[in-house]
mmCIF file of C-alpha atoms in Angstrom:
data_model
loop_
_atom_site.group_PDB
_atom_site.id
_atom_site.type_symbol
_atom_site.label_atom_id
_atom_site.label_comp_id
_atom_site.label_asym_id
_atom_site.label_seq_id
_atom_site.Cartn_x
_atom_site.Cartn_y
_atom_site.Cartn_z
ATOM 1 C CA MET A 1 10.187 52.312 13.888
ATOM 2 C CA THR A 2 8.149 52.115 17.081
ATOM 3 C CA GLY A 3 5.044 54.294 16.854
ATOM 4 C CA ARG A 4 4.512 53.818 13.113
ATOM 5 C CA ASP A 5 1.468 51.965 11.866
ATOM 6 C CA PRO A 6 2.753 48.539 10.881
ATOM 7 C CA ARG A 7 3.196 47.784 7.198
ATOM 8 C CA VAL A 8 4.218 44.263 6.343
ATOM 9 C CA LEU A 9 6.014 42.756 3.392
ATOM 10 C CA VAL A 10 4.971 39.121 2.888
ATOM 11 C CA CYS A 11 7.489 36.968 1.060
ATOM 12 C CA GLY A 12 8.732 33.405 0.693
ATOM 13 C CA TRP A 13 10.465 31.126 -1.766
ATOM 14 C CA PHE A 14 7.868 32.267 -4.289
ATOM 15 C CA SER A 15 9.499 35.723 -4.105
ATOM 16 C CA PHE A 16 12.970 34.747 -5.300
ATOM 17 C CA ARG A 17 13.756 35.035 -8.990
ATOM 18 C CA HIS A 18 15.340 31.595 -8.942
ATOM 19 C CA GLY A 19 13.064 30.194 -6.255
ATOM 20 C CA GLU A 20 10.295 27.649 -6.688
ATOM 21 C CA ALA A 21 6.653 28.650 -6.425
ATOM 22 C CA THR A 22 4.540 25.733 -5.265
ATOM 23 C CA ALA A 23 0.845 25.411 -4.492
ATOM 24 C CA GLY A 24 1.653 25.069 -0.785
ATOM 25 C CA ASP A 25 3.826 28.182 -0.724
ATOM 26 C CA VAL A 26 1.137 30.303 -2.394
ATOM 27 C CA LEU A 27 -1.589 28.922 -0.129
ATOM 28 C CA ALA A 28 0.574 29.737 2.896
ATOM 29 C CA ALA A 29 1.040 33.291 1.631
ATOM 30 C CA ASP A 30 -2.734 33.560 1.154
ATOM 31 C CA ALA A 31 -3.235 32.404 4.742
ATOM 32 C CA VAL A 32 -0.792 35.012 6.065
ATOM 33 C CA CYS A 33 -2.389 37.778 4.021
ATOM 34 C CA GLY A 34 -5.815 36.694 5.234
ATOM 35 C CA ALA A 35 -4.689 36.922 8.866
ATOM 36 C CA LEU A 36 -3.231 40.371 8.243
ATOM 37 C CA ARG A 37 -6.422 41.585 6.561
ATOM 38 C CA GLU A 38 -8.510 40.357 9.491
ATOM 39 C CA ALA A 39 -6.204 42.222 11.859
ATOM 40 C CA GLY A 40 -6.415 45.389 9.739
ATOM 41 C CA VAL A 41 -2.664 45.387 9.038
ATOM 42 C CA ALA A 42 -1.513 46.946 5.773
ATOM 43 C CA HIS A 43 0.671 44.632 3.733
ATOM 44 C CA ASP A 44 2.180 43.882 0.338
ATOM 45 C CA THR A 45 3.320 40.598 -1.179
ATOM 46 C CA ALA A 46 6.573 40.240 -3.125
ATOM 47 C CA TRP A 47 6.522 37.844 -6.093
ATOM 48 C CA SER A 48 9.143 36.356 -8.348
ATOM 49 C CA PRO A 49 9.177 38.321 -11.632
ATOM 50 C CA VAL A 50 9.302 34.957 -13.404
ATOM 51 C CA PHE A 51 6.209 33.594 -11.665
ATOM 52 C CA ARG A 52 4.096 36.759 -11.657
ATOM 53 C CA PRO A 53 5.490 39.334 -14.099
ATOM 54 C CA GLY A 54 4.419 42.889 -13.373
ATOM 55 C CA GLN A 55 3.768 42.311 -9.662
ATOM 56 C CA LEU A 56 5.788 43.769 -6.794
ATOM 57 C CA THR A 57 9.201 42.097 -6.519
ATOM 58 C CA LEU A 58 11.710 41.937 -3.689
ATOM 59 C CA HIS A 59 13.983 44.186 -5.757
ATOM 60 C CA ASP A 60 11.281 46.842 -6.031
ATOM 61 C CA ALA A 61 10.110 46.584 -2.414
ATOM 62 C CA ALA A 62 11.870 49.496 -0.719
ATOM 63 C CA PRO A 63 12.917 48.371 2.782
ATOM 64 C CA HIS A 64 12.173 51.754 4.354
ATOM 65 C CA ARG A 65 8.464 51.353 3.528
ATOM 66 C CA TYR A 66 8.104 48.384 5.869
ATOM 67 C CA ASN A 67 8.627 47.766 9.539
ATOM 68 C CA HIS A 68 7.842 44.043 9.398
ATOM 69 C CA LEU A 69 8.782 41.244 7.039
ATOM 70 C CA VAL A 70 6.933 37.906 7.163
ATOM 71 C CA PHE A 71 8.506 34.907 5.449
ATOM 72 C CA ALA A 72 5.894 32.205 4.785
ATOM 73 C CA CYS A 73 6.450 28.468 4.318
ATOM 74 C CA GLY A 74 9.423 26.433 3.113
ATOM 75 C CA PRO A 75 12.838 25.915 4.698
ATOM 76 C CA VAL A 76 14.612 28.810 6.412
ATOM 77 C CA SER A 77 18.036 28.060 4.977
ATOM 78 C CA GLY A 78 20.288 29.139 2.139
ATOM 79 C CA TRP A 79 21.862 32.352 0.911
ATOM 80 C CA GLN A 80 18.647 33.770 -0.523
ATOM 81 C CA VAL A 81 16.902 33.726 2.853
ATOM 82 C CA ALA A 82 20.034 34.961 4.628
ATOM 83 C CA ALA A 83 20.211 37.916 2.219
ATOM 84 C CA LEU A 84 16.775 39.085 3.391
ATOM 85 C CA HIS A 85 18.211 39.792 6.845
ATOM 86 C CA CYS A 86 20.744 42.183 5.323
ATOM 87 C CA ARG A 87 18.364 43.935 2.938
ATOM 88 C CA PHE A 88 15.577 44.280 5.520
ATOM 89 C CA ALA A 89 17.772 44.745 8.575
ATOM 90 C CA GLY A 90 15.560 47.577 9.836
ATOM 91 C CA CYS A 91 12.446 45.365 9.896
ATOM 92 C CA ARG A 92 11.178 42.974 12.513
ATOM 93 C CA ARG A 93 11.534 39.674 10.656
ATOM 94 C CA ILE A 94 9.113 36.804 11.275
ATOM 95 C CA ALA A 95 9.078 33.320 9.726
ATOM 96 C CA VAL A 96 5.841 31.341 9.903
ATOM 97 C CA GLY A 97 4.937 27.834 8.775
ATOM 98 C CA VAL A 98 8.568 27.021 8.008
ATOM 99 C CA THR A 99 10.917 24.083 8.371
ATOM 100 C CA VAL A 100 13.941 24.695 10.584
ATOM 101 C CA VAL A 101 16.727 22.258 9.703
ATOM 102 C CA ASP A 102 19.497 23.987 11.648
ATOM 103 C CA PRO A 103 18.566 26.734 14.146
ATOM 104 C CA ALA A 104 22.164 28.011 14.007
ATOM 105 C CA ASP A 105 22.012 28.573 10.253
ATOM 106 C CA PRO A 106 22.259 32.361 9.682
ATOM 107 C CA ALA A 107 19.148 32.140 7.510
ATOM 108 C CA ALA A 108 17.153 30.862 10.498
ATOM 109 C CA ALA A 109 18.996 32.693 13.272
ATOM 110 C CA GLY A 110 18.346 36.064 11.597
ATOM 111 C CA PHE A 111 14.621 35.989 12.296
ATOM 112 C CA ASP A 112 13.270 37.730 15.371
ATOM 113 C CA VAL A 113 10.390 35.239 15.632
ATOM 114 C CA ILE A 114 9.988 31.784 14.093
ATOM 115 C CA VAL A 115 6.649 29.962 14.162
ATOM 116 C CA ALA A 116 7.837 26.647 12.732
ATOM 117 C CA ARG A 117 5.846 23.712 11.388
ATOM 118 C CA ASP A 118 8.736 21.373 12.209
ATOM 119 C CA GLY A 119 12.267 21.497 13.512
ATOM 120 C CA PRO A 120 14.693 19.901 15.990
ATOM 121 C CA GLY A 121 12.975 18.977 19.236
ATOM 122 C CA GLN A 122 9.612 20.402 18.143
ATOM 123 C CA VAL A 123 6.204 18.757 18.003
ATOM 124 C CA PRO A 124 5.177 18.952 14.319
ATOM 125 C CA GLN A 125 2.366 21.332 13.481
ATOM 126 C CA LEU A 126 -0.155 21.179 10.664
ATOM 127 C CA ASP A 127 1.019 23.007 7.571
ATOM 128 C CA LEU A 128 0.005 26.631 7.136
ATOM 129 C CA ALA A 129 -1.339 25.910 3.629
ATOM 130 C CA LEU A 130 -4.407 24.312 5.239
ATOM 131 C CA ALA A 131 -5.572 27.753 6.337
ATOM 132 C CA GLY A 132 -5.425 28.911 2.718
ATOM 133 C CA LEU A 133 -7.456 25.966 1.395
ATOM 134 C CA GLY A 134 -10.759 27.064 2.881
ATOM 135 C CA PRO A 135 -13.556 24.658 3.855
ATOM 136 C CA LEU A 136 -13.054 20.929 3.505
ATOM 137 C CA PRO A 137 -14.377 19.618 0.170
ATOM 138 C CA ARG A 138 -17.395 17.388 -0.045
ATOM 139 C CA SER A 139 -16.668 13.711 0.413
ATOM 140 C CA ALA A 140 -15.683 11.793 -2.689
ATOM 141 C CA PRO A 141 -18.545 9.837 -4.302
ATOM 142 C CA PRO A 142 -18.874 6.226 -3.191
ATOM 143 C CA ARG A 143 -16.758 3.735 -5.075
ATOM 144 C CA SER A 144 -18.096 0.396 -6.257
ATOM 145 C CA GLY A 145 -16.423 -2.661 -4.770
ATOM 146 C CA SER A 146 -14.241 -2.926 -1.714
ATOM 147 C CA ALA A 147 -10.900 -2.808 -3.501
ATOM 148 C CA ALA A 148 -9.398 -1.564 -6.737
ATOM 149 C CA ALA A 149 -8.482 -5.130 -7.710
ATOM 150 C CA GLN A 150 -12.172 -6.098 -7.676
ATOM 151 C CA ARG A 151 -13.267 -3.381 -10.101
ATOM 152 C CA THR A 152 -14.031 -4.201 -13.700
ATOM 153 C CA GLY A 153 -14.260 -2.169 -16.881
ATOM 154 C CA PRO A 154 -12.376 1.051 -17.812
ATOM 155 C CA GLY A 155 -12.179 2.166 -14.192
ATOM 156 C CA ALA A 156 -10.533 -1.017 -12.961
ATOM 157 C CA LEU A 157 -7.032 0.445 -12.854
ATOM 158 C CA PRO A 158 -6.311 2.899 -10.050
ATOM 159 C CA VAL A 159 -5.224 6.379 -11.123
ATOM 160 C CA VAL A 160 -2.062 7.342 -9.243
ATOM 161 C CA GLY A 161 -0.910 10.942 -8.932
ATOM 162 C CA VAL A 162 2.878 11.049 -8.770
ATOM 163 C CA SER A 163 4.676 14.022 -7.212
ATOM 164 C CA LEU A 164 8.375 13.510 -6.469
ATOM 165 C CA ALA A 165 10.606 16.232 -5.053
ATOM 166 C CA GLY A 166 14.103 17.172 -6.117
ATOM 167 C CA GLY A 167 16.381 19.818 -4.688
ATOM 168 C CA GLN A 168 15.912 20.435 -0.964
ATOM 169 C CA GLY A 169 19.636 20.955 -0.504
ATOM 170 C CA GLU A 170 19.033 22.189 3.031
ATOM 171 C CA TYR A 171 19.137 18.551 4.177
ATOM 172 C CA GLY A 172 22.721 18.145 2.969
ATOM 173 C CA PRO A 173 24.168 14.622 3.203
ATOM 174 C CA ARG A 174 20.862 13.265 4.492
ATOM 175 C CA ARG A 175 19.268 13.754 1.063
ATOM 176 C CA ARG A 176 18.090 10.566 -0.630
ATOM 177 C CA HIS A 177 15.808 12.250 -3.178
ATOM 178 C CA GLU A 178 17.322 10.873 -6.376
ATOM 179 C CA ALA A 179 17.609 7.324 -5.021
ATOM 180 C CA VAL A 180 14.029 7.393 -3.711
ATOM 181 C CA ALA A 181 12.663 8.764 -6.996
ATOM 182 C CA ALA A 182 14.513 6.071 -8.953
ATOM 183 C CA ALA A 183 13.281 3.292 -6.642
ATOM 184 C CA ALA A 184 9.710 4.617 -6.785
ATOM 185 C CA GLY A 185 9.869 4.687 -10.574
ATOM 186 C CA ARG A 186 11.164 1.127 -10.794
ATOM 187 C CA TRP A 187 8.450 -0.062 -8.438
ATOM 188 C CA LEU A 188 5.622 1.904 -10.062
ATOM 189 C CA VAL A 189 6.048 0.269 -13.471
ATOM 190 C CA THR A 190 5.462 -3.125 -11.830
ATOM 191 C CA ARG A 191 2.009 -2.117 -10.617
ATOM 192 C CA PRO A 192 -1.113 -2.162 -12.815
ATOM 193 C CA CYS A 193 -2.150 1.480 -12.610
ATOM 194 C CA ALA A 194 -2.540 4.689 -14.573
ATOM 195 C CA PRO A 195 0.214 7.042 -13.349
ATOM 196 C CA VAL A 196 -0.356 10.778 -13.738
ATOM 197 C CA LEU A 197 2.239 13.496 -13.171
ATOM 198 C CA ALA A 198 0.837 15.635 -10.357
ATOM 199 C CA GLU A 199 3.423 18.320 -9.654
ATOM 200 C CA THR A 200 2.768 20.923 -6.971
ATOM 201 C CA ARG A 201 5.148 23.361 -8.690
ATOM 202 C CA LEU A 202 3.288 26.251 -10.320
ATOM 203 C CA ASP A 203 4.059 27.759 -13.714
ATOM 204 C CA SER A 204 1.730 29.791 -15.924
ATOM 205 C CA ARG A 205 4.010 29.308 -18.956
ATOM 206 C CA ASP A 206 4.089 25.511 -19.049
ATOM 207 C CA TRP A 207 0.872 23.613 -19.789
ATOM 208 C CA ARG A 208 2.284 20.524 -18.089
ATOM 209 C CA LEU A 209 2.193 22.347 -14.743
ATOM 210 C CA CYS A 210 -0.762 23.943 -12.968
ATOM 211 C CA SER A 211 -0.743 27.705 -12.625
ATOM 212 C CA THR A 212 -2.808 28.013 -9.420
ATOM 213 C CA PRO A 213 -3.128 26.153 -6.120
ATOM 214 C CA ALA A 214 -6.801 25.524 -6.918
ATOM 215 C CA ALA A 215 -5.807 23.653 -10.069
ATOM 216 C CA VAL A 216 -3.336 21.468 -8.144
ATOM 217 C CA ALA A 217 -5.980 20.729 -5.506
ATOM 218 C CA ALA A 218 -8.523 19.816 -8.202
ATOM 219 C CA LEU A 219 -6.041 17.463 -9.882
ATOM 220 C CA LEU A 220 -5.081 15.652 -6.688
ATOM 221 C CA ALA A 221 -8.719 15.335 -5.598
ATOM 222 C CA ARG A 222 -9.437 13.232 -8.686
ATOM 223 C CA MET A 223 -6.778 10.626 -7.956
ATOM 224 C CA ASP A 224 -7.351 7.229 -6.349
ATOM 225 C CA VAL A 225 -4.044 7.531 -4.499
ATOM 226 C CA VAL A 226 -1.136 9.979 -4.505
ATOM 227 C CA LEU A 227 2.462 8.718 -4.439
ATOM 228 C CA THR A 228 4.661 11.536 -3.240
ATOM 229 C CA THR A 229 7.836 12.691 -1.558
ATOM 230 C CA ARG A 230 6.414 16.225 -1.312
ATOM 231 C CA LEU A 231 4.857 17.555 1.887
ATOM 232 C CA HIS A 232 2.216 19.635 0.140
ATOM 233 C CA ALA A 233 1.120 16.907 -2.263
ATOM 234 C CA MET A 234 0.402 14.781 0.793
ATOM 235 C CA VAL A 235 -1.420 17.626 2.551
ATOM 236 C CA LEU A 236 -3.591 18.537 -0.446
ATOM 237 C CA ALA A 237 -4.430 14.883 -1.136
ATOM 238 C CA LEU A 238 -5.460 14.177 2.457
ATOM 239 C CA HIS A 239 -7.435 17.414 2.575
ATOM 240 C CA ALA A 240 -9.446 16.082 -0.383
ATOM 241 C CA GLY A 241 -9.907 12.679 1.251
ATOM 242 C CA VAL A 242 -7.476 10.955 -1.109
ATOM 243 C CA PRO A 243 -5.024 8.450 0.437
ATOM 244 C CA ALA A 244 -1.374 9.424 0.076
ATOM 245 C CA LEU A 245 1.504 6.979 -0.066
ATOM 246 C CA ALA A 246 4.152 9.334 1.273
ATOM 247 C CA VAL A 247 7.869 8.599 1.220
ATOM 248 C CA ASP A 248 10.257 10.754 3.237
ATOM 249 C CA PRO A 249 13.369 11.212 1.052
ATOM 250 C CA VAL A 250 15.480 12.423 3.983
ATOM 251 C CA ASP A 251 17.575 9.894 5.877
ATOM 252 C CA GLY A 252 16.455 9.934 9.488
ATOM 253 C CA GLY A 253 13.264 11.793 8.613
ATOM 254 C CA GLY A 254 12.451 15.319 7.525
ATOM 255 C CA LYS A 255 9.395 17.485 6.967
ATOM 256 C CA VAL A 256 7.328 14.780 5.230
ATOM 257 C CA SER A 257 7.509 12.479 8.264
ATOM 258 C CA ALA A 258 6.866 15.422 10.586
ATOM 259 C CA GLN A 259 3.768 16.495 8.684
ATOM 260 C CA ALA A 260 2.480 12.915 8.504
ATOM 261 C CA ALA A 261 2.822 12.782 12.301
ATOM 262 C CA ALA A 262 0.852 16.027 12.610
ATOM 263 C CA TRP A 263 -1.920 14.446 10.530
ATOM 264 C CA GLN A 264 -1.565 11.098 12.336
ATOM 265 C CA TRP A 265 -1.366 9.546 8.867
ATOM 266 C CA PRO A 266 0.171 6.046 8.846
ATOM 267 C CA ALA A 267 1.046 5.522 5.151
ATOM 268 C CA VAL A 268 4.504 7.100 5.234
ATOM 269 C CA LEU A 269 7.691 5.198 4.438
ATOM 270 C CA THR A 270 11.342 5.939 5.023
ATOM 271 C CA ALA A 271 13.860 6.277 2.206
ATOM 272 C CA ALA A 272 15.182 2.795 3.033
ATOM 273 C CA GLN A 273 11.697 1.272 2.934
ATOM 274 C CA ALA A 274 11.060 2.808 -0.486
ATOM 275 C CA ALA A 275 13.827 0.615 -1.887
ATOM 276 C CA ASP A 276 11.943 -2.516 -0.796
ATOM 277 C CA PRO A 277 9.128 -3.399 -3.250
ATOM 278 C CA ARG A 278 7.378 -5.402 -0.521
ATOM 279 C CA GLU A 279 7.119 -2.323 1.696
ATOM 280 C CA MET A 280 5.821 -0.245 -1.213
ATOM 281 C CA ASP A 281 3.319 -2.938 -2.183
ATOM 282 C CA ALA A 282 1.962 -3.182 1.354
ATOM 283 C CA ALA A 283 1.510 0.588 1.725
ATOM 284 C CA PHE A 284 0.020 0.941 -1.761
ATOM 285 C CA ASP A 285 -2.429 -1.922 -1.234
ATOM 286 C CA TRP A 286 -3.512 -0.390 2.064
ATOM 287 C CA CYS A 287 -4.151 2.950 0.340
ATOM 288 C CA LEU A 288 -6.316 1.143 -2.230
ATOM 289 C CA SER A 289 -8.080 -1.122 0.244
ATOM 290 C CA GLY A 290 -11.487 0.359 -0.439
ATOM 291 C CA ASP A 291 -13.734 3.100 0.846
ATOM 292 C CA GLY A 292 -12.494 2.579 4.392
ATOM 293 C CA THR A 293 -9.082 3.946 3.487
ATOM 294 C CA ARG A 294 -10.584 6.978 1.765
ATOM 295 C CA ALA A 295 -12.712 7.462 4.857
ATOM 296 C CA ALA A 296 -9.529 7.380 6.931
ATOM 297 C CA ALA A 297 -8.076 10.132 4.749
ATOM 298 C CA ARG A 298 -11.268 12.167 5.098
ATOM 299 C CA ALA A 299 -11.217 11.566 8.856
ATOM 300 C CA ALA A 300 -7.637 12.850 9.018
ATOM 301 C CA ALA A 301 -8.710 15.930 7.079
ATOM 302 C CA GLY A 302 -11.735 16.438 9.308
ATOM 303 C CA ALA A 303 -9.600 16.219 12.419
ATOM 304 C CA THR A 304 -7.457 19.101 11.154
ATOM 305 C CA ALA A 305 -10.493 21.356 10.909
ATOM 306 C CA GLY A 306 -11.082 21.513 14.653
ATOM 307 C CA PRO A 307 -8.991 22.319 17.723
ATOM 308 C CA SER A 308 -6.999 19.545 19.339
ATOM 309 C CA ARG A 309 -4.738 19.453 22.342
ATOM 310 C CA ASP A 310 -2.416 17.048 20.571
ATOM 311 C CA ARG A 311 -2.362 18.408 17.009
ATOM 312 C CA LYS A 312 -1.443 22.043 16.736
ATOM 313 C CA SER A 313 -1.935 24.144 13.641
ATOM 314 C CA THR A 314 0.688 26.530 12.365
ATOM 315 C CA ARG A 315 -0.759 30.015 12.237
ATOM 316 C CA LEU A 316 0.365 33.626 12.272
ATOM 317 C CA ASN A 317 -0.476 35.491 15.447
ATOM 318 C CA PRO A 318 -1.028 39.130 14.418
ATOM 319 C CA SER A 319 0.297 40.202 17.824
ATOM 320 C CA HIS A 320 3.755 39.345 16.497
ATOM 321 C CA ILE A 321 3.277 42.331 14.197
ATOM 322 C CA THR A 322 1.022 44.721 16.079
ATOM 323 C CA THR A 323 3.085 44.616 19.270
ATOM 324 C CA SER A 324 5.634 47.417 19.506
ATOM 325 C CA TYR A 325 9.280 46.484 19.791
#
């Protein structure tokens, strides 16, 4: 295919019929498409027919029309990702903003280039979804009092956005998702608060779920704190200056811990710590310790907006596509 003008097919877990479209995945795809537009590279995006009926699907995307495939966000594991390497064998295949659990997994090994956000032996990078979020939002309005416990009236109880992940089978026996979710639920009912379901999964058919990343971002921005085992719920909360009590549901640490390290965000617990109410109380109280904590979240978000030698941002380099091979 050398000598042809590049045409790119952008895809991800949001492209699979039985995949999961999340706010972070769609924002990552937007970031990739934005980079391609700036570089003047023609591209299409493949969508799940369940998530976006009537749009281009992987089934309808003829492989011969493309010389590059870019897989954005999520884990590079599983049979659905591996199948892309067979169907688009004639394309240069690039994964960007992804989690690499096992580099030897055929799903990961099949890519010609991987620009990972986290993986074995790698310094974690800021999630690609940040590039799709646009400018940082205005700071949250000042809160009265120095702590939630000192507030009075209808606003005395903190509003807690809850976003707990399931699935993530790529972590195999290290998964602790169900146990962590159960422990978080048992602990949450002991705390005086107003819990709100704040899923990052997108669905235009279910009113209980947001249908766009902007709606998820707006919801999380209105919380006092976000309790989550999801990477993107943490990222979107911190981007809005909202403290996140993050729990990594993977034994030994996974992408949540890696992304917290990229943000230099301290309120992240292990799966074992989540089972200890004292650990949860301490982290939760810190997140609600007044405007200083919200300022810390805003400071973390502000630090991601500029270059840093120590905190790298995941991004697509158009030269991966425009360079002949």
